[in-house]
Short mmCIF file of C-alpha atoms and ligand atoms in Angstrom, two decimals:
data_model
loop_
_atom_site.label_atom_id
_atom_site.label_comp_id
_atom_site.label_asym_id
_atom_site.label_seq_id
_atom_site.Cartn_x
_atom_site.Cartn_y
_atom_site.Cartn_z
CA UNK J 170 16.07 -13.67 14.14
CA UNK J 171 13.86 -16.45 15.40
CA UNK J 172 12.21 -13.89 17.66
CA UNK J 173 10.86 -12.07 14.66
CA UNK J 174 9.65 -14.85 12.40
CA UNK J 175 6.01 -15.84 13.28
CA UNK J 176 5.79 -19.24 14.95
CA UNK J 177 3.66 -20.76 12.23
CA UNK J 178 6.47 -20.32 9.83
CA UNK J 179 8.81 -22.22 12.10
CA UNK J 180 6.18 -24.90 12.31
CA UNK J 181 5.82 -24.93 8.50
CA UNK J 182 9.52 -25.46 8.01
CA UNK J 183 9.55 -28.29 10.53
CA UNK J 184 6.52 -30.08 9.09
CA UNK J 185 7.91 -29.89 5.52
CA UNK J 186 11.43 -31.10 6.56
CA UNK J 187 13.02 -27.89 5.58
CA UNK J 188 16.14 -26.58 7.43
CA UNK J 189 15.44 -24.43 10.50
CA UNK J 190 14.97 -20.71 9.74
CA UNK J 191 18.42 -19.68 11.00
CA UNK J 192 20.08 -22.04 8.49
CA UNK J 193 18.66 -20.33 5.43
CA UNK J 194 21.42 -17.99 3.99
CA UNK J 195 18.93 -15.19 3.01
CA UNK J 196 16.17 -14.08 5.43
CA UNK J 197 14.22 -11.06 4.70
CA UNK J 198 11.34 -9.16 6.38
CA UNK J 199 9.12 -7.27 3.92
CA UNK J 200 6.49 -5.12 5.65
CA UNK J 201 2.99 -4.13 4.76
CA UNK J 202 2.01 -0.53 4.84
CA UNK J 203 -0.55 2.01 5.97
CA UNK J 204 -1.34 5.33 4.44
CA UNK J 205 -2.25 8.15 6.81
CA UNK J 206 -3.46 10.39 4.08
CA UNK J 207 -2.90 11.16 0.37
CA UNK J 208 -5.12 8.44 -1.16
CA UNK J 209 -5.41 7.84 -4.85
CA UNK J 210 -2.94 10.52 -5.72
CA UNK J 211 0.19 8.43 -6.24
CA UNK J 212 -0.58 7.70 -9.89
CA UNK J 213 -0.98 11.37 -10.61
CA UNK J 214 2.40 12.34 -9.25
CA UNK J 215 1.03 13.43 -5.86
CA UNK J 216 2.06 13.55 -2.21
CA UNK J 217 1.28 10.66 0.05
CA UNK J 218 1.96 9.87 3.72
CA UNK J 219 2.42 6.21 4.24
CA UNK J 220 4.33 4.08 6.66
CA UNK J 221 5.73 0.53 6.80
CA UNK J 222 4.16 -1.49 9.64
CA UNK J 223 4.98 -4.47 11.72
CA UNK J 224 2.71 -6.91 9.76
CA UNK J 225 5.02 -8.48 7.23
CA UNK J 226 5.86 -11.24 4.79
CA UNK J 227 9.05 -13.14 5.60
CA UNK J 228 11.26 -14.73 2.94
CA UNK J 229 13.72 -17.48 3.48
CA UNK J 230 15.82 -18.23 0.45
CA UNK J 231 18.72 -20.44 -0.58
CA UNK J 232 20.57 -20.93 -3.92
CA UNK J 233 19.95 -24.04 -6.08
CA UNK J 234 22.28 -25.40 -8.70
CA UNK J 235 19.49 -26.13 -11.15
CA UNK J 236 17.87 -23.38 -13.31
CA UNK J 237 14.63 -23.38 -11.42
CA UNK J 238 12.73 -21.48 -8.76
CA UNK J 239 11.08 -23.69 -6.17
CA UNK J 240 8.53 -21.54 -4.47
CA UNK J 241 6.60 -22.35 -1.30
CA UNK J 242 3.80 -20.09 -0.11
CA UNK J 243 3.46 -21.32 3.50
CA UNK J 244 0.21 -19.47 4.19
CA UNK J 245 -1.48 -20.92 1.19
CA UNK J 246 0.16 -24.21 1.69
CA UNK J 247 0.96 -24.13 -1.99
CA UNK J 248 4.13 -24.79 -3.96
CA UNK J 249 5.22 -24.15 -7.52
CA UNK J 250 8.31 -24.73 -9.73
CA UNK J 251 9.23 -22.22 -12.39
CA UNK J 252 11.92 -22.96 -14.99
CA UNK J 253 14.58 -20.39 -15.70
CA UNK J 254 14.93 -18.32 -17.67
CA UNK J 255 11.44 -16.96 -16.88
CA UNK J 256 9.07 -16.95 -19.77
CA UNK J 257 5.94 -15.00 -19.15
CA UNK J 258 3.03 -15.49 -16.84
CA UNK J 259 2.41 -18.84 -15.06
CA UNK J 260 -1.27 -18.52 -14.52
CA UNK J 261 -0.97 -18.51 -10.69
CA UNK J 262 -1.22 -14.99 -9.28
CA UNK J 263 1.04 -15.44 -6.28
CA UNK J 264 3.72 -16.99 -8.48
CA UNK J 265 3.37 -14.23 -10.97
CA UNK J 266 4.05 -11.56 -8.36
CA UNK J 267 7.43 -13.12 -7.89
CA UNK J 268 8.01 -14.06 -11.48
CA UNK J 269 7.07 -10.51 -12.61
CA UNK J 270 9.80 -8.99 -10.53
CA UNK J 271 12.27 -11.63 -11.70
CA UNK J 272 11.31 -10.81 -15.27
CA UNK J 273 12.18 -7.14 -14.71
CA UNK J 274 15.68 -8.08 -13.60
CA UNK J 275 16.01 -10.48 -16.48
CA UNK J 276 14.90 -7.86 -18.95
CA UNK J 277 17.75 -5.67 -17.63
CA UNK J 278 20.28 -8.38 -18.73
CA UNK J 279 20.60 -10.30 -15.48
CA UNK J 280 20.80 -14.15 -15.39
CA UNK J 281 18.60 -15.33 -12.66
CA UNK J 282 20.02 -17.82 -10.19
CA UNK J 283 18.24 -21.02 -9.17
CA UNK J 284 16.49 -20.55 -5.88
CA UNK J 285 14.37 -22.19 -3.27
CA UNK J 286 12.05 -19.72 -1.45
CA UNK J 287 9.71 -20.20 1.47
CA UNK J 288 7.54 -17.20 2.34
CA UNK J 289 4.70 -16.31 4.57
CA UNK J 290 3.79 -14.09 7.46
CA UNK J 291 1.20 -12.27 9.40
CA UNK J 292 0.01 -9.59 6.99
CA UNK J 293 -3.70 -10.11 6.40
CA UNK J 294 -4.37 -10.61 2.68
CA UNK J 295 -6.99 -8.60 0.88
CA UNK J 296 -7.36 -6.00 3.65
CA UNK J 297 -5.65 -3.10 1.94
CA UNK J 298 -2.34 -3.48 3.83
CA UNK J 299 -0.54 -4.25 0.57
CA UNK J 300 0.43 -7.84 0.92
CA UNK J 301 1.13 -7.99 -2.75
CA UNK J 302 3.50 -5.05 -2.61
CA UNK J 303 5.33 -6.78 0.26
CA UNK J 304 5.65 -9.80 -1.95
CA UNK J 305 7.10 -7.91 -4.75
CA UNK J 306 9.28 -5.70 -2.63
CA UNK J 307 10.79 -8.69 -0.76
CA UNK J 308 11.58 -10.46 -4.00
CA UNK J 309 13.13 -7.31 -5.56
CA UNK J 310 15.20 -6.83 -2.35
CA UNK J 311 16.46 -10.46 -2.56
CA UNK J 312 17.31 -10.45 -6.22
CA UNK J 313 19.02 -7.02 -5.90
CA UNK J 314 21.33 -8.65 -3.31
CA UNK J 315 21.93 -11.90 -5.09
CA UNK J 316 22.61 -10.25 -8.48
CA UNK J 317 24.59 -7.34 -6.95
CA UNK J 318 22.39 -5.15 -9.11
CA UNK J 319 22.90 -2.20 -6.70
CA UNK J 320 19.55 -0.64 -7.35
CA UNK J 321 18.52 1.94 -4.74
CA UNK J 322 15.29 1.30 -2.76
CA UNK J 323 13.38 3.93 -4.71
CA UNK J 324 14.57 2.20 -7.88
CA UNK J 325 13.48 -1.14 -6.57
CA UNK J 326 10.03 0.33 -5.88
CA UNK J 327 9.77 1.72 -9.40
CA UNK J 328 10.84 -1.77 -10.73
CA UNK J 329 8.05 -3.40 -8.65
CA UNK J 330 5.54 -0.94 -9.90
CA UNK J 331 6.64 -1.67 -13.52
CA UNK J 332 6.15 -5.38 -12.86
CA UNK J 333 2.62 -4.73 -11.51
CA UNK J 334 1.75 -2.48 -14.53
CA UNK J 335 3.29 -4.35 -17.34
CA UNK J 336 3.59 -8.01 -16.30
CA UNK J 337 0.43 -8.28 -14.25
CA UNK J 338 -1.57 -5.55 -15.97
CA UNK J 339 -2.49 -3.92 -12.70
CA UNK J 340 -2.43 -0.12 -13.19
CA UNK J 341 -1.42 0.76 -9.61
CA UNK J 342 0.82 3.60 -8.45
CA UNK J 343 4.17 3.33 -6.60
CA UNK J 344 3.10 4.15 -3.09
CA UNK J 345 2.69 0.64 -1.68
CA UNK J 346 5.95 -0.81 -2.90
CA UNK J 347 7.80 2.41 -2.03
CA UNK J 348 6.44 2.50 1.52
CA UNK J 349 7.25 -1.20 2.06
CA UNK J 350 10.79 -0.79 0.78
CA UNK J 351 11.65 2.69 2.09
CA UNK J 352 9.65 2.96 5.30
CA UNK J 353 11.35 4.55 8.31
CA UNK J 354 11.11 3.44 11.90
CA UNK J 355 11.23 7.16 12.85
CA UNK J 356 7.74 7.82 11.54
CA UNK J 357 5.58 7.98 8.42
CA UNK J 358 7.24 9.24 5.28
CA UNK J 359 6.04 11.96 3.00
CA UNK J 360 6.64 10.82 -0.47
CA UNK J 361 6.56 12.83 -3.64
CA UNK J 362 5.39 10.30 -6.28
CA UNK J 363 6.67 12.42 -9.14
CA UNK J 364 10.25 12.66 -7.98
CA UNK J 365 10.22 9.43 -5.83
CA UNK J 366 11.83 11.40 -2.98
CA UNK J 367 10.75 10.87 0.59
CA UNK J 368 11.51 11.96 4.15
CA UNK J 369 10.32 10.82 7.58
CA UNK J 370 7.86 13.05 9.32
CA UNK J 371 8.06 13.57 13.04
CA UNK J 372 4.79 12.52 14.62
CA UNK J 373 4.25 14.78 17.62
CA UNK J 374 0.69 13.57 18.24
CA UNK J 375 1.04 11.80 21.52
CA UNK J 376 -1.50 9.82 23.49
CA UNK J 377 -3.29 8.65 20.26
CA UNK J 378 -3.31 5.40 18.45
CA UNK J 379 -3.66 4.85 14.71
CA UNK J 380 -6.19 1.95 14.65
CA UNK J 381 -7.09 0.01 11.55
CA UNK J 382 -10.60 -1.42 11.31
CA UNK J 383 -10.86 -4.14 8.69
CA UNK J 384 -14.29 -4.18 7.04
CA UNK J 385 -13.57 -7.74 5.70
CA UNK J 386 -14.89 -6.51 2.33
CA UNK J 387 -12.15 -7.49 -0.13
CA UNK J 388 -11.60 -5.76 -3.42
CA UNK J 389 -9.09 -6.69 -6.09
CA UNK J 390 -7.22 -3.92 -7.91
CA UNK J 391 -7.46 -5.82 -11.14
CA UNK J 392 -11.20 -5.16 -11.01
CA UNK J 393 -12.18 -2.35 -13.30
CA UNK J 394 -12.88 0.53 -10.90
CA UNK J 395 -9.25 1.36 -9.99
CA UNK J 396 -8.23 1.37 -13.71
CA UNK J 397 -11.26 3.65 -14.44
CA UNK J 398 -10.05 6.24 -11.92
CA UNK J 399 -6.55 6.16 -13.47
CA UNK J 400 -8.14 6.93 -16.87
CA UNK J 401 -10.46 9.59 -15.50
CA UNK J 402 -7.42 11.35 -13.97
CA UNK J 403 -5.69 11.22 -17.37
CA UNK J 404 -8.74 12.76 -18.95
CA UNK J 405 -8.88 15.49 -16.38
CA UNK J 406 -5.22 16.23 -16.99
CA UNK J 407 -5.82 16.53 -20.74
CA UNK J 408 -8.42 19.21 -20.13
CA UNK J 409 -6.03 21.10 -17.89
CA UNK J 410 -3.20 20.83 -20.36
CA UNK J 411 -5.29 22.56 -23.09
CA UNK J 412 -4.89 25.74 -21.06
CA UNK J 413 -1.76 24.89 -19.01
CA UNK J 414 0.44 22.59 -21.19
CA UNK J 415 3.28 22.79 -18.69
CA UNK J 416 1.26 20.93 -15.97
CA UNK J 417 2.66 17.48 -16.36
CA UNK J 418 0.73 15.67 -13.61
CA UNK J 419 -2.75 16.14 -12.32
CA UNK J 420 -1.35 16.57 -8.80
CA UNK J 421 0.78 19.40 -10.00
CA UNK J 422 -2.37 21.48 -10.83
CA UNK J 423 -2.67 24.57 -8.73
CA UNK J 424 -6.16 25.18 -7.19
CA UNK J 425 -6.40 28.39 -9.15
CA UNK J 426 -5.63 26.71 -12.44
CA UNK J 427 -8.26 24.15 -11.72
CA UNK J 428 -10.85 26.88 -10.98
CA UNK J 429 -10.20 28.48 -14.31
CA UNK J 430 -10.70 25.36 -16.42
CA UNK J 431 -13.21 23.30 -14.41
CA UNK J 432 -16.17 24.56 -16.41
CA UNK J 433 -14.71 23.02 -19.55
CA UNK J 434 -14.53 19.54 -18.01
CA UNK J 435 -17.11 16.83 -18.03
CA UNK J 436 -18.73 16.27 -14.63
CA UNK J 437 -16.81 13.20 -13.62
CA UNK J 438 -13.41 14.54 -14.63
CA UNK J 439 -14.19 17.74 -12.67
CA UNK J 440 -15.02 15.78 -9.52
CA UNK J 441 -11.88 13.57 -9.73
CA UNK J 442 -9.61 16.54 -10.47
CA UNK J 443 -11.11 18.54 -7.51
CA UNK J 444 -10.54 15.61 -5.14
CA UNK J 445 -6.97 15.14 -6.33
CA UNK J 446 -6.02 18.82 -5.95
CA UNK J 447 -7.68 19.04 -2.48
CA UNK J 448 -6.12 15.81 -1.27
CA UNK J 449 -2.63 17.02 -2.14
CA UNK J 450 -3.29 20.14 -0.05
CA UNK J 451 -4.54 17.99 2.79
CA UNK J 452 -1.29 15.94 2.77
CA UNK J 453 0.71 19.16 3.22
CA UNK J 454 -1.51 20.20 6.11
CA UNK J 455 -1.32 16.78 7.59
CA UNK J 456 2.47 16.95 7.71
CA UNK J 457 2.12 20.22 9.71
CA UNK J 458 -0.53 18.76 11.93
CA UNK J 459 1.67 15.80 12.79
CA UNK J 460 4.70 18.00 13.42
CA UNK J 461 2.64 20.44 15.45
CA UNK J 462 1.10 17.58 17.45
CA UNK J 463 -2.55 18.50 16.64
CA UNK J 464 -4.90 15.56 16.67
CA UNK J 465 -7.82 17.88 16.02
CA UNK J 466 -6.39 19.24 12.84
CA UNK J 467 -5.18 15.82 11.67
CA UNK J 468 -8.57 14.27 12.44
CA UNK J 469 -10.39 16.99 10.50
CA UNK J 470 -8.16 16.26 7.48
CA UNK J 471 -8.89 12.57 7.73
CA UNK J 472 -12.60 13.20 7.79
CA UNK J 473 -12.40 15.59 4.77
CA UNK J 474 -10.28 13.00 2.92
CA UNK J 475 -12.94 10.31 3.52
CA UNK J 476 -15.64 12.67 2.32
CA UNK J 477 -13.72 13.30 -0.82
CA UNK J 478 -13.04 9.66 -1.43
CA UNK J 479 -16.84 9.02 -0.96
CA UNK J 480 -18.43 11.96 -2.81
CA UNK J 481 -15.89 13.07 -5.38
CA UNK J 482 -13.71 10.08 -6.03
CA UNK J 483 -16.39 7.37 -5.45
CA UNK J 484 -14.06 4.66 -4.00
CA UNK J 485 -15.69 3.98 -0.69
CA UNK J 486 -18.45 1.40 -0.14
CA UNK J 487 -21.40 1.25 2.30
CA UNK J 488 -19.41 -0.83 4.83
CA UNK J 489 -16.40 1.55 5.05
CA UNK J 490 -18.70 4.51 5.08
CA UNK J 491 -20.61 2.95 7.96
CA UNK J 492 -17.34 2.16 9.91
CA UNK J 493 -16.11 5.73 9.33
CA UNK J 494 -19.34 7.39 10.38
CA UNK J 495 -19.76 5.26 13.53
CA UNK J 496 -16.14 5.84 14.43
CA UNK J 497 -16.15 9.61 14.22
CA UNK J 498 -19.38 9.73 16.24
CA UNK J 499 -17.56 7.87 19.10
CA UNK J 500 -15.85 9.37 22.02
CA UNK J 501 -12.15 10.02 21.69
CA UNK J 502 -11.94 9.66 17.88
CA UNK J 503 -10.20 12.53 16.18
CA UNK J 504 -10.96 11.37 12.68
CA UNK J 505 -11.17 8.38 10.37
CA UNK J 506 -11.17 7.55 6.65
CA UNK J 507 -11.19 4.79 4.11
CA UNK J 508 -7.59 3.66 3.44
CA UNK J 509 -5.95 2.21 0.35
CA UNK J 510 -7.40 1.37 -3.00
CA UNK J 511 -10.94 1.53 -1.58
CA UNK J 512 -14.20 -0.41 -2.03
CA UNK J 513 -13.57 -2.19 1.31
CA UNK J 514 -10.43 -3.11 3.16
CA UNK J 515 -9.52 -1.08 6.23
CA UNK J 516 -10.53 2.35 7.66
CA UNK J 517 -7.75 4.10 9.53
CA UNK J 518 -8.81 5.84 12.71
CA UNK J 519 -6.95 8.33 14.94
CA UNK J 520 -8.12 7.43 18.43
CA UNK J 521 -7.18 8.68 21.91
CA UNK J 522 -5.41 5.80 23.69
CA UNK J 523 -7.92 5.46 26.45
CA UNK J 524 -10.81 5.23 23.94
CA UNK J 525 -9.50 2.44 21.78
CA UNK J 526 -11.19 -0.48 23.62
CA UNK J 527 -14.53 1.24 23.75
CA UNK J 528 -14.30 2.09 20.00
CA UNK J 529 -13.56 -1.48 19.13
CA UNK J 530 -16.56 -2.66 21.12
CA UNK J 531 -18.88 0.00 19.62
CA UNK J 532 -17.86 -0.73 16.09
CA UNK J 533 -17.97 -4.50 16.50
CA UNK J 534 -21.54 -4.45 17.88
CA UNK J 535 -22.82 -1.89 15.27
CA UNK J 536 -21.11 -3.58 12.36
CA UNK J 537 -22.37 -7.02 13.34
CA UNK J 538 -25.87 -5.69 13.60
CA UNK J 539 -25.79 -3.80 10.32
CA UNK J 540 -23.76 -6.25 8.16
CA UNK J 541 -23.50 -9.53 10.05
CA UNK J 542 -19.73 -9.46 10.01
CA UNK J 543 -17.15 -8.89 12.67
CA UNK J 544 -14.50 -6.32 11.97
CA UNK J 545 -10.88 -6.93 12.82
CA UNK J 546 -8.70 -4.32 14.46
CA UNK J 547 -4.97 -3.71 14.16
CA UNK J 548 -3.12 -1.00 16.04
CA UNK J 549 -0.45 0.51 13.76
CA UNK J 550 3.19 0.17 14.79
CA UNK J 551 5.52 1.88 12.35
CA UNK J 552 8.71 0.05 11.41
CA UNK J 553 11.65 0.30 8.99
CA UNK J 554 11.21 -0.81 5.42
CA UNK J 555 12.35 -4.16 3.93
CA UNK J 556 15.37 -5.62 5.72
CA UNK J 557 17.50 -8.64 6.33
CA UNK J 558 16.76 -10.43 9.57
C1 GLA F 653 -3.62 0.89 -3.97
C2 GLA F 653 -2.56 1.07 -5.06
C3 GLA F 653 -1.70 2.29 -4.74
C4 GLA F 653 -2.52 3.59 -4.42
C5 GLA F 653 -3.67 3.19 -3.43
C6 GLA F 653 -4.66 4.37 -3.26
O1 GLA F 653 -3.13 0.52 -2.78
O2 GLA F 653 -1.72 -0.05 -5.16
O3 GLA F 653 -0.77 2.49 -5.70
O4 GLA F 653 -3.04 4.09 -5.65
O5 GLA F 653 -4.42 2.10 -3.87
O6 GLA F 653 -3.99 5.44 -2.68
#
């Protein structure tokens, strides 16, 4: 396992007089995620196309006899002790991500064991690669094992989402935790967020790299805009249900049904609903484009997704719009779009392998000149979901 754990975590263990990594009885790798397409549709029961990636948070855990969790966030060089049984929020966000998951198990009647946990990794925080979902998913995976709770991976994802929604008050969907826990090394997964069923998609687009460009603009989901979109989608659904009461999720609306009721909607609800319905169609087409090995078709879908996120859904920002525009004007780029919750974070770019270096140089120079910041780039390597190491 030592090959997989980043060196700085070995160093952290040594400098804090902890046992070496191999001597911890529980060792877990909890990956971050990308989303190829299907953005902002998970909380309306839509289709998404995410993948677990090889930037991860690693957990080392050992049982303690006392009723306490001793938690060590290596990358923050922070530690906290939380008494058991858990009793609400602690006031420290990173602790609450873990305590929230524990509380879900506790609420199901489990007695939480005393634990010491060291965690850290190489997943850039605040870049839209879902470090918080990796934190929740890793904790849920660990407790599931320790408590022999026998929850399936989709059930663990739903538990983590509940923790975010109810314990932390973050109204996010299920995609991030699901992708981190259920990702497949065979390729991206197409996930139906209504049924929580997923399957790997065979990516036949060869000779291309999925490249992330981090705008370094960070946005917190607990800020208001995400929650506003969730409410706007609920409002759009209410309009639709006046005529089509059997439509249970906004993403289940057929294009024809939307056309018939759109005039009755307020302008914002109409824009959001149009985006959601079109994005679901794009995900279906994207699955075909991947399986058919068509970078042109896939790229076109990425660009349309970005335009929708910008013009209909209003979750891009000047920096990610800039990176997307410059990228698609560059040689060898099939398409690009804002990825994740929006308002910053990463764009995801489908780039011909031999054009990757030139694209990085072009974007770095242009972005530095326009915004005085240097973007970071990460090539996407798809991995399996949460696992013991
Ligand atoms: C964030 C949320 C997800 C999803 C994306 C947008 O990452 O956590 O649930 O809504 O934004 O697709």
